[in-house]
Structures are given as structure tokens and as C-alpha cells.
Tab-separated table of C-alpha atoms in Angstrom:
chain	number	residue	atom	x	y	z
M	1	MET	CA	33.666	-5.442	-50.492
M	2	ARG	CA	32.948	-7.305	-53.625
M	3	VAL	CA	29.802	-6.317	-54.868
M	4	GLY	CA	28.590	-6.150	-58.743
M	5	LYS	CA	25.851	-4.303	-60.214
M	6	VAL	CA	23.994	-4.515	-63.283
M	7	PHE	CA	21.574	-3.119	-65.387
M	8	ARG	CA	19.654	-4.507	-68.367
M	9	GLU	CA	16.800	-3.406	-70.474
M	10	THR	CA	15.480	-4.561	-73.328
M	11	ARG	CA	11.848	-4.740	-75.003
M	12	GLU	CA	11.543	-7.733	-73.373
M	13	THR	CA	12.660	-7.423	-70.254
M	14	LYS	CA	13.973	-4.409	-67.305
M	15	VAL	CA	16.397	-6.447	-65.059
M	16	ASP	CA	18.385	-4.756	-62.279
M	17	VAL	CA	21.081	-6.865	-59.874
M	18	GLU	CA	23.256	-6.734	-57.219
M	19	ILE	CA	25.339	-8.901	-55.509
M	20	ASN	CA	27.581	-8.749	-52.796
M	21	LEU	CA	30.311	-11.924	-52.683
M	22	ASP	CA	30.918	-11.196	-48.774
M	23	GLY	CA	27.715	-11.046	-47.854
M	24	LYS	CA	25.249	-12.647	-45.267
M	25	GLY	CA	23.040	-14.312	-47.317
M	26	GLU	CA	20.298	-11.566	-46.846
M	27	ASN	CA	18.558	-11.470	-50.582
M	28	LYS	CA	15.480	-9.139	-52.272
M	29	ILE	CA	14.382	-10.847	-54.916
M	30	SER	CA	11.467	-10.011	-56.884
M	31	THR	CA	11.161	-11.641	-60.598
M	32	GLY	CA	7.467	-12.877	-60.775
M	33	ILE	CA	8.074	-15.930	-60.956
M	34	GLY	CA	7.440	-17.591	-57.711
M	35	PHE	CA	9.381	-20.538	-58.052
M	36	PHE	CA	12.180	-18.780	-59.755
M	37	ASP	CA	12.273	-16.425	-57.212
M	38	HIS	CA	12.678	-19.168	-54.269
M	39	MET	CA	15.182	-20.589	-56.417
M	40	LEU	CA	17.452	-18.042	-56.421
M	41	ASN	CA	16.564	-17.175	-52.553
M	42	LEU	CA	18.159	-20.257	-51.989
M	43	PHE	CA	21.021	-19.436	-54.418
M	44	ALA	CA	21.762	-17.162	-52.353
M	45	ALA	CA	20.857	-17.915	-48.991
M	46	HIS	CA	23.074	-21.410	-49.281
M	47	GLY	CA	26.074	-19.197	-51.113
M	48	ASN	CA	26.104	-16.453	-48.041
M	49	PHE	CA	25.686	-14.104	-50.721
M	50	ASP	CA	23.492	-10.431	-50.354
M	51	LEU	CA	21.522	-10.480	-53.495
M	52	ALA	CA	19.464	-8.124	-54.902
M	53	VAL	CA	17.174	-8.948	-58.423
M	54	THR	CA	13.969	-7.334	-59.501
M	55	CYS	CA	12.757	-8.138	-62.970
M	56	ALA	CA	9.869	-6.227	-64.715
M	57	GLY	CA	9.478	-9.117	-68.010
M	58	ASP	CA	7.297	-9.672	-70.613
M	59	LEU	CA	5.597	-12.936	-68.452
M	60	GLU	CA	2.701	-12.793	-70.524
M	61	VAL	CA	4.553	-14.377	-73.292
M	62	ASP	CA	6.273	-17.046	-70.963
M	63	GLY	CA	9.015	-16.738	-68.154
M	64	HIS	CA	12.160	-17.695	-70.863
M	65	HIS	CA	13.111	-13.834	-71.559
M	66	SER	CA	12.879	-13.109	-67.733
M	67	VAL	CA	14.911	-16.458	-66.550
M	68	GLU	CA	17.497	-15.790	-69.176
M	69	ASP	CA	18.332	-12.351	-68.737
M	70	ILE	CA	18.287	-12.760	-65.023
M	71	GLY	CA	21.307	-15.268	-65.632
M	72	ILE	CA	22.864	-12.879	-68.015
M	73	CYS	CA	22.903	-10.267	-65.339
M	74	LEU	CA	23.637	-12.196	-62.679
M	75	GLY	CA	26.855	-13.757	-64.036
M	76	SER	CA	27.827	-10.672	-65.549
M	77	ALA	CA	27.799	-9.080	-61.712
M	78	ILE	CA	29.402	-11.577	-60.471
M	79	LYS	CA	32.609	-11.224	-63.284
M	80	LYS	CA	32.241	-7.833	-61.849
M	81	ALA	CA	32.268	-8.643	-58.270
M	82	LEU	CA	35.649	-11.464	-58.793
M	83	GLY	CA	37.433	-8.026	-60.561
M	84	ASP	CA	40.921	-9.894	-60.680
M	85	LYS	CA	40.295	-12.953	-59.189
M	86	ARG	CA	43.475	-12.701	-57.144
M	87	GLY	CA	43.175	-14.783	-54.294
M	88	ILE	CA	40.518	-17.176	-54.766
M	89	ASN	CA	40.014	-20.845	-54.240
M	90	ARG	CA	39.033	-20.776	-58.027
M	91	TYR	CA	37.419	-23.949	-57.918
M	92	GLY	CA	34.449	-25.626	-56.309
M	93	THR	CA	32.462	-28.734	-56.242
M	94	PHE	CA	29.496	-29.647	-53.858
M	95	PHE	CA	27.481	-32.460	-54.077
M	96	LEU	CA	23.879	-32.107	-52.218
M	97	PRO	CA	21.242	-34.381	-51.033
M	98	MET	CA	17.882	-33.033	-51.006
M	99	ASP	CA	15.417	-36.449	-50.027
M	100	GLU	CA	15.506	-38.356	-52.459
M	101	THR	CA	18.012	-36.416	-54.878
M	102	LEU	CA	21.381	-36.113	-55.501
M	103	ALA	CA	22.638	-33.061	-56.921
M	104	LEU	CA	26.116	-32.223	-58.122
M	105	VAL	CA	27.702	-28.900	-59.460
M	106	SER	CA	31.192	-28.155	-60.064
M	107	LEU	CA	32.625	-25.202	-61.453
M	108	ASP	CA	36.258	-23.253	-61.901
M	109	ILE	CA	36.408	-19.521	-62.884
M	110	SER	CA	38.589	-20.406	-65.505
M	111	GLY	CA	37.141	-16.937	-68.159
M	112	ARG	CA	35.943	-19.965	-70.509
M	113	PRO	CA	32.409	-20.156	-70.403
M	114	PHE	CA	30.796	-23.972	-70.962
M	115	LEU	CA	28.460	-25.405	-69.668
M	116	VAL	CA	27.515	-29.548	-69.107
M	117	CYS	CA	23.551	-29.770	-67.564
M	118	GLU	CA	22.670	-33.368	-67.005
M	119	LEU	CA	19.133	-33.187	-65.139
M	120	GLY	CA	17.506	-36.031	-66.109
M	121	GLU	CA	13.887	-36.255	-67.038
M	122	LEU	CA	11.604	-33.329	-65.455
M	123	ALA	CA	7.940	-32.686	-65.476
M	124	PRO	CA	7.156	-29.721	-67.611
M	125	MET	CA	6.395	-27.317	-65.314
M	126	ILE	CA	6.860	-26.706	-61.448
M	127	GLY	CA	4.434	-24.201	-60.593
M	128	SER	CA	4.629	-21.728	-63.291
M	129	PHE	CA	7.736	-21.958	-64.219
M	130	ASP	CA	8.855	-23.760	-67.203
M	131	THR	CA	11.345	-26.449	-66.386
M	132	GLU	CA	13.591	-26.555	-69.657
M	133	LEU	CA	14.408	-22.671	-68.292
M	134	VAL	CA	16.845	-24.426	-65.621
M	135	GLU	CA	19.462	-25.084	-68.281
M	136	GLU	CA	18.703	-21.423	-70.076
M	137	PHE	CA	19.807	-19.917	-66.993
M	138	LEU	CA	22.526	-22.223	-66.116
M	139	ARG	CA	24.146	-21.104	-69.783
M	140	ALA	CA	23.286	-17.844	-69.374
M	141	PHE	CA	24.891	-17.639	-65.788
M	142	ALA	CA	28.057	-19.320	-66.844
M	143	PHE	CA	28.852	-17.868	-70.175
M	144	ASN	CA	28.336	-14.044	-68.376
M	145	ALA	CA	30.208	-14.817	-65.289
M	146	GLY	CA	33.027	-16.697	-67.902
M	147	ILE	CA	32.646	-20.258	-65.749
M	148	THR	CA	33.404	-23.573	-66.411
M	149	LEU	CA	29.796	-24.952	-64.945
M	150	HIS	CA	28.596	-28.788	-64.633
M	151	ALA	CA	25.153	-29.527	-62.455
M	152	LYS	CA	24.585	-32.820	-63.024
M	153	ILE	CA	21.427	-34.925	-61.105
M	154	LEU	CA	22.633	-38.135	-60.125
M	155	TYR	CA	19.790	-39.778	-59.130
M	156	GLY	CA	16.078	-38.678	-58.000
M	157	LYS	CA	12.171	-38.614	-58.878
M	158	ASN	CA	10.667	-34.998	-57.564
M	159	SER	CA	11.396	-32.307	-60.326
M	160	HIS	CA	11.088	-29.708	-57.407
M	161	HIS	CA	13.768	-31.677	-55.564
M	162	LYS	CA	16.358	-31.782	-58.581
M	163	VAL	CA	15.523	-28.333	-59.151
M	164	GLU	CA	16.088	-26.935	-56.060
M	165	GLY	CA	19.203	-29.234	-55.583
M	166	ILE	CA	20.851	-28.085	-58.394
M	167	PHE	CA	20.270	-24.101	-56.936
M	168	LYS	CA	21.384	-25.172	-53.779
M	169	ALA	CA	24.751	-26.787	-55.085
M	170	LEU	CA	24.872	-24.290	-57.494
M	171	GLY	CA	25.448	-21.449	-54.431
M	172	HIS	CA	27.718	-23.718	-52.375
M	173	ALA	CA	30.192	-24.186	-55.111
M	174	LEU	CA	29.961	-20.861	-55.857
M	175	ARG	CA	30.506	-19.863	-52.130
M	176	ILE	CA	33.705	-22.344	-52.112
M	177	ALA	CA	35.012	-21.206	-55.387
M	178	VAL	CA	35.259	-17.168	-54.576
M	179	ASP	CA	36.470	-17.493	-51.031
M	180	ILE	CA	39.893	-16.023	-50.338
M	181	ASN	CA	42.603	-18.246	-49.514
M	182	GLU	CA	45.596	-17.088	-47.837
M	183	LYS	CA	47.587	-19.543	-49.606
M	184	VAL	CA	46.832	-18.446	-53.198
M	185	HIS	CA	49.054	-15.374	-54.124
M	186	GLY	CA	47.900	-13.521	-56.809
M	187	VAL	CA	45.496	-15.176	-59.584
M	188	PRO	CA	45.055	-18.515	-58.890
M	189	SER	CA	46.649	-19.570	-62.993
M	190	THR	CA	50.183	-20.746	-64.125
M	191	LYS	CA	49.358	-18.096	-67.384
M	192	GLY	CA	48.954	-15.396	-64.483
M	193	VAL	CA	45.878	-13.939	-65.243
M	194	ILE	CA	42.010	-15.648	-65.639
């Protein structure tokens, strides 16, 4: 079983994350931000990851520190769970239709963190969630996981659908990339290391 655990405590947050890449999509998530809990649940369910996330953050300020620190911890936990990355597909791309919205996530478990994020216009808030934090989460996640990540809304109108489409597509794309492929011998890189 490929499992990664990370605990991080700062003056702003206390975050505990555990992910099992070979799970069944079972999760227990409590961040204090209802919409963000929903998005992490969707990510885990659509990726078939077992995910546990708890966060006690300074929500009296806003959600920024909590969302970013969860991204840091989740990315780090995935990196730990992947180990030397032997036998993985490495790449994953998924288009996800969400009603009127079409989302695309494409990623490379490359060891070279990078983020391209094009979400178009979003409402400032969805529930108590500041939509600017989607990009902050994706950046923290990608950079700490060592992933090259492209997230794009090709078209759509409803902000909830756009963000939900990205999180679901991220789960599917990551599932494809981390799956073990019996045709891949060793580390999937001509360098011999990722």
C-alpha cells in the first residue's frame, strides 16, 4: 500500500493529512470550510484515494492559511506515498464535463513543479470559500508533490461547477498518473530518476 502521512503545525494552522493511493475513495475530511471539504471529498472519491484531512486554522482571519497549508501537506503526502515512483504511468489527463462547464486537468509527476491555472472568471465567494484560493491550493499542492500541473476551464458559467470540475478532474488525472503499469519497468524516465 502506498500511503503518505504529513503533520504540519504553524502559528496559523495545525494540519494532519493521510492519503492511501491504493484506496477505495473513502475519506474523512474536516477543514472548517464546508465548500472546501466538499471539493476534497470529490477529489478523493474520483481518484479512488483514501484521504483523511483535519485542519484547525485561523478562520477568523480567512481561509487562506488553511487552504494553502492543506495543499502543502497533501502534496507532500502524495510525494511520500509515491516513493521512488517505479512502475507508475507518470502522466495523467482528464476532461470532465460538469453541466455547462468543461474542465481539463493534465499533469506530469515530473519532479519539476509547475502550475498553469486558467479558471476564467469566478464569483468571489462560493459559500464561505474565497475562490482565489483554488489557485493557491493547486500551487501549494503541485509544488510540494513535485508535479507539473495544468488546470483549465475550457468553458462554463457557474462558478461552483467550474471549481467542482477542476477538483474532480484532478482526482481522475492523478489516479491515471499514479496507477502502476506492468509495462513500465523501473522509473518512467530516460534519466532513471524523477
